[in-house]
Amino acid sequence: MRKIITITFLAILGYYMIILFQQIPFGDNRMNVGRHYLENTIEETGSVNTVTSIVVSYRGFDTLGEVTVLFLAATGLGAILFDKRGKKRRRQNASSLVRTTSKLFYPLIVLLGAYVFVHGHLTPGGGFQGGAIIATGVLMMYMSYRRFETNHKALTIIESMAGLIFVTIGMAGLIIGQSFLENFLPLGTPNTLFSAGIIPIVYSAIGFKVGAELTGVLDTLLKTIR
């Protein structure tokens, strides 16, 4: 039965790959694709950030693959470092100056990370960068306070919900429109916060997912310190 399912899946995949390759106009000027992005991004996506439009809209499947790779890497690292005996930490508190500074800057770093992924359709940056900034703030707190901890269960829930939102919006674009992550919401007025349709929503989901995954990896790594 498993072989039949595998062969059926590969046959379907092969069929669509053949259809896809038949639609590629061989011999045409390859710069047409890049020119199309530069000339039509605002009109088609409502985003003034062309890079964001390519990542979230034009090449949605590629972004889904990147998110999946990050998830698998975080899961694999957590599985390797998981210690069933629950060894206790022996980290030391940082100096008073570092602890005070970290306490002041931590909420600002989290706010900056959220700002980066919420404004990904307007300025350079996006979900991956914003999530990494948030995880950096968490790392700073880990290094400053010996007893600082994060709720691993809450991180798992955030990560799962963010991934579910990403895939649901992508599939909605496929069902309502013609492609995965197709922008089916109103584009709004370019250069405003509430514009670019699904792009800010998708980037926010990616930001939460990346931030939760990297924070989980940091928590697992630090639990191995003896």
Coordinates of C-alpha atoms in Angstrom, one line a residue, residues 3-217:
K3 CA 4.5 1.8 -2.5
I4 CA 1.2 2.5 -4.3
I5 CA 0.8 5.8 -2.4
T6 CA 4.4 6.7 -3.1
I7 CA 4.1 5.9 -6.8
T8 CA 0.8 7.8 -7.1
F9 CA 2.3 10.8 -5.4
L10 CA 5.4 10.8 -7.7
A11 CA 3.2 10.4 -10.7
I12 CA 1.1 13.4 -9.8
L13 CA 4.2 15.4 -9.0
G14 CA 5.8 14.3 -12.3
Y15 CA 2.7 15.3 -14.2
Y16 CA 2.6 18.8 -12.8
M17 CA 6.4 19.2 -13.3
I18 CA 6.0 18.3 -17.0
I19 CA 3.1 20.8 -17.3
L20 CA 5.2 23.4 -15.6
F21 CA 8.2 22.9 -17.9
Q22 CA 6.0 23.0 -21.0
Q23 CA 4.9 26.5 -20.0
I24 CA 8.5 27.9 -19.7
P25 CA 9.2 30.0 -22.8
F26 CA 12.8 28.7 -23.7
G27 CA 14.9 31.1 -25.6
D28 CA 13.3 34.3 -24.3
N29 CA 15.2 37.1 -22.6
R30 CA 15.7 36.0 -19.0
M31 CA 15.8 39.6 -17.8
N32 CA 12.0 39.8 -18.5
V33 CA 11.3 38.2 -15.1
G34 CA 13.3 40.8 -13.2
R35 CA 12.0 43.6 -15.2
H36 CA 8.4 42.5 -14.6
Y37 CA 9.1 42.5 -10.8
L38 CA 10.6 46.0 -10.8
E39 CA 7.9 47.5 -13.0
N40 CA 4.8 45.8 -11.6
T41 CA 5.4 45.1 -7.9
I42 CA 3.4 48.0 -6.5
E43 CA 0.5 47.6 -8.9
E44 CA 0.2 43.8 -8.4
T45 CA 1.1 43.5 -4.7
G46 CA 0.6 46.9 -3.1
S47 CA 4.1 46.6 -1.5
V48 CA 6.8 49.2 -2.1
N49 CA 9.5 46.7 -1.1
T50 CA 10.2 44.6 -4.2
V51 CA 12.3 42.1 -2.3
T52 CA 9.5 41.5 0.1
S53 CA 7.0 41.0 -2.8
I54 CA 9.3 38.4 -4.4
V55 CA 9.8 36.5 -1.1
V56 CA 6.2 36.4 0.1
S57 CA 4.2 36.6 -3.1
Y58 CA 6.0 35.8 -6.3
R59 CA 8.0 32.9 -4.9
G60 CA 5.8 31.7 -2.1
F61 CA 6.7 28.0 -2.4
D62 CA 10.3 28.8 -2.0
T63 CA 9.6 30.7 1.2
L64 CA 7.5 27.8 2.5
G65 CA 10.5 25.6 1.9
E66 CA 12.8 27.9 3.8
V67 CA 10.4 28.0 6.8
T68 CA 10.2 24.2 6.7
V69 CA 14.0 23.8 6.6
L70 CA 14.3 26.1 9.6
F71 CA 11.7 24.2 11.5
L72 CA 13.4 20.8 10.8
A73 CA 16.8 22.2 11.8
A74 CA 15.4 23.5 15.1
T75 CA 13.6 20.3 15.7
G76 CA 16.7 18.2 14.9
L77 CA 18.9 20.3 17.1
G78 CA 16.5 20.0 20.0
A79 CA 16.3 16.3 19.6
I80 CA 20.1 15.9 19.6
L81 CA 20.5 18.1 22.7
F82 CA 17.5 16.8 24.6
D83 CA 18.5 15.5 28.0
K84 CA 16.0 13.2 29.6
R85 CA 17.9 13.4 32.9
G86 CA 17.2 17.1 33.2
K87 CA 20.6 18.3 34.2
K88 CA 20.6 21.6 36.1
R89 CA 22.1 24.8 34.8
R90 CA 25.2 26.3 36.3
R91 CA 25.1 29.6 34.5
Q92 CA 26.3 32.6 36.4
N93 CA 24.6 36.0 36.7
A94 CA 26.3 38.8 34.7
S95 CA 27.5 42.0 36.4
S96 CA 25.0 44.4 37.8
L97 CA 25.7 46.8 34.9
V98 CA 25.0 44.2 32.2
R99 CA 21.9 43.0 34.0
T100 CA 20.4 46.5 34.4
T101 CA 21.2 47.3 30.7
S102 CA 19.7 44.1 29.5
K103 CA 16.5 44.7 31.5
L104 CA 16.2 48.1 29.9
F105 CA 16.9 47.1 26.4
Y106 CA 15.1 43.7 26.3
P107 CA 11.6 45.2 25.6
L108 CA 13.0 47.6 23.1
I109 CA 14.7 44.8 21.2
V110 CA 11.5 42.8 21.1
L111 CA 9.7 45.9 19.9
L112 CA 12.3 46.5 17.2
G113 CA 11.9 42.9 16.0
A114 CA 8.1 43.3 15.8
Y115 CA 8.5 46.6 14.0
V116 CA 10.8 45.0 11.4
F117 CA 8.4 42.2 10.5
V118 CA 5.3 44.4 10.6
H119 CA 6.8 46.9 8.3
G120 CA 8.5 44.4 6.0
H121 CA 6.4 45.5 3.0
L122 CA 7.5 49.1 3.5
T123 CA 11.2 49.0 4.5
P124 CA 14.1 46.5 4.3
G125 CA 13.7 43.6 6.6
G126 CA 10.9 41.1 7.2
G127 CA 9.8 38.0 9.1
F128 CA 13.1 36.2 9.2
Q129 CA 15.0 39.3 10.3
G130 CA 12.4 40.4 12.9
G131 CA 12.2 37.0 14.4
A132 CA 16.0 36.8 14.7
I133 CA 16.1 40.2 16.4
I134 CA 13.6 39.0 19.0
A135 CA 15.6 35.9 19.6
T136 CA 18.7 38.0 20.1
G137 CA 17.0 39.9 22.9
V138 CA 16.1 36.6 24.6
L139 CA 19.7 35.5 24.3
M140 CA 20.8 38.7 26.0
M141 CA 18.5 37.9 28.9
Y142 CA 19.8 34.3 29.1
M143 CA 23.4 35.6 29.3
S144 CA 22.5 38.2 31.9
Y145 CA 20.3 36.3 34.3
R146 CA 21.1 32.8 35.6
R147 CA 17.5 32.1 36.3
F148 CA 15.9 33.6 33.2
E149 CA 13.7 31.0 31.5
T150 CA 11.2 30.8 28.7
N151 CA 8.0 28.7 28.5
H152 CA 8.9 26.0 26.0
K153 CA 5.3 24.9 25.7
A154 CA 4.2 28.5 24.9
L155 CA 7.0 28.7 22.3
T156 CA 5.7 25.5 20.7
I157 CA 2.2 26.8 20.5
I158 CA 3.3 30.1 19.0
E159 CA 5.5 28.3 16.4
S160 CA 2.7 25.9 15.4
M161 CA 0.0 28.7 15.1
A162 CA 2.3 30.9 13.1
G163 CA 3.1 28.0 10.7
L164 CA -0.6 27.1 10.4
I165 CA -1.5 30.7 9.6
F166 CA 1.3 30.8 6.9
V167 CA 0.1 27.6 5.2
T168 CA -3.6 28.5 5.5
I169 CA -3.1 31.9 3.8
G170 CA -1.0 30.2 1.2
M171 CA -3.6 27.6 0.4
A172 CA -6.4 30.3 0.5
G173 CA -4.5 32.1 -2.3
L174 CA -4.3 28.8 -4.2
I175 CA -8.0 28.2 -3.8
I176 CA -9.3 31.8 -4.3
G177 CA -6.7 32.7 -6.9
Q178 CA -4.4 30.6 -9.0
S179 CA -1.2 30.2 -7.0
F180 CA 0.1 29.5 -3.5
L181 CA 0.3 32.7 -1.5
E182 CA -1.5 34.7 -4.2
N183 CA -2.5 38.1 -2.8
F184 CA -6.3 37.9 -2.5
L185 CA -6.8 40.7 0.0
P186 CA -7.3 44.4 -0.9
L187 CA -3.9 46.0 -1.7
G188 CA -4.7 49.3 -0.1
T189 CA -2.6 52.5 -0.6
P190 CA 1.1 51.8 -1.2
N191 CA 3.5 53.3 1.4
T192 CA 0.9 52.9 4.2
L193 CA 0.9 50.3 7.0
F194 CA -2.3 48.7 6.1
S195 CA -1.4 47.9 2.5
A196 CA 0.0 45.0 0.4
G197 CA -2.8 42.6 1.2
I198 CA -1.6 39.4 2.8
I199 CA 2.1 40.3 2.8
P200 CA 2.2 42.0 6.3
I201 CA 0.1 39.1 7.7
V202 CA 2.4 36.4 6.3
Y203 CA 5.6 38.3 7.4
S204 CA 4.1 38.6 10.9
A205 CA 3.5 34.9 11.0
I206 CA 7.0 34.2 9.8
G207 CA 8.4 36.6 12.4
F208 CA 6.6 34.9 15.3
K209 CA 7.6 31.5 13.9
V210 CA 11.3 32.3 13.5
G211 CA 11.5 34.1 16.9
A212 CA 9.9 31.1 18.6
E213 CA 12.1 28.5 16.9
L214 CA 15.3 30.3 17.6
T215 CA 14.4 31.0 21.2
G216 CA 13.5 27.3 21.6
V217 CA 17.0 26.4 20.2

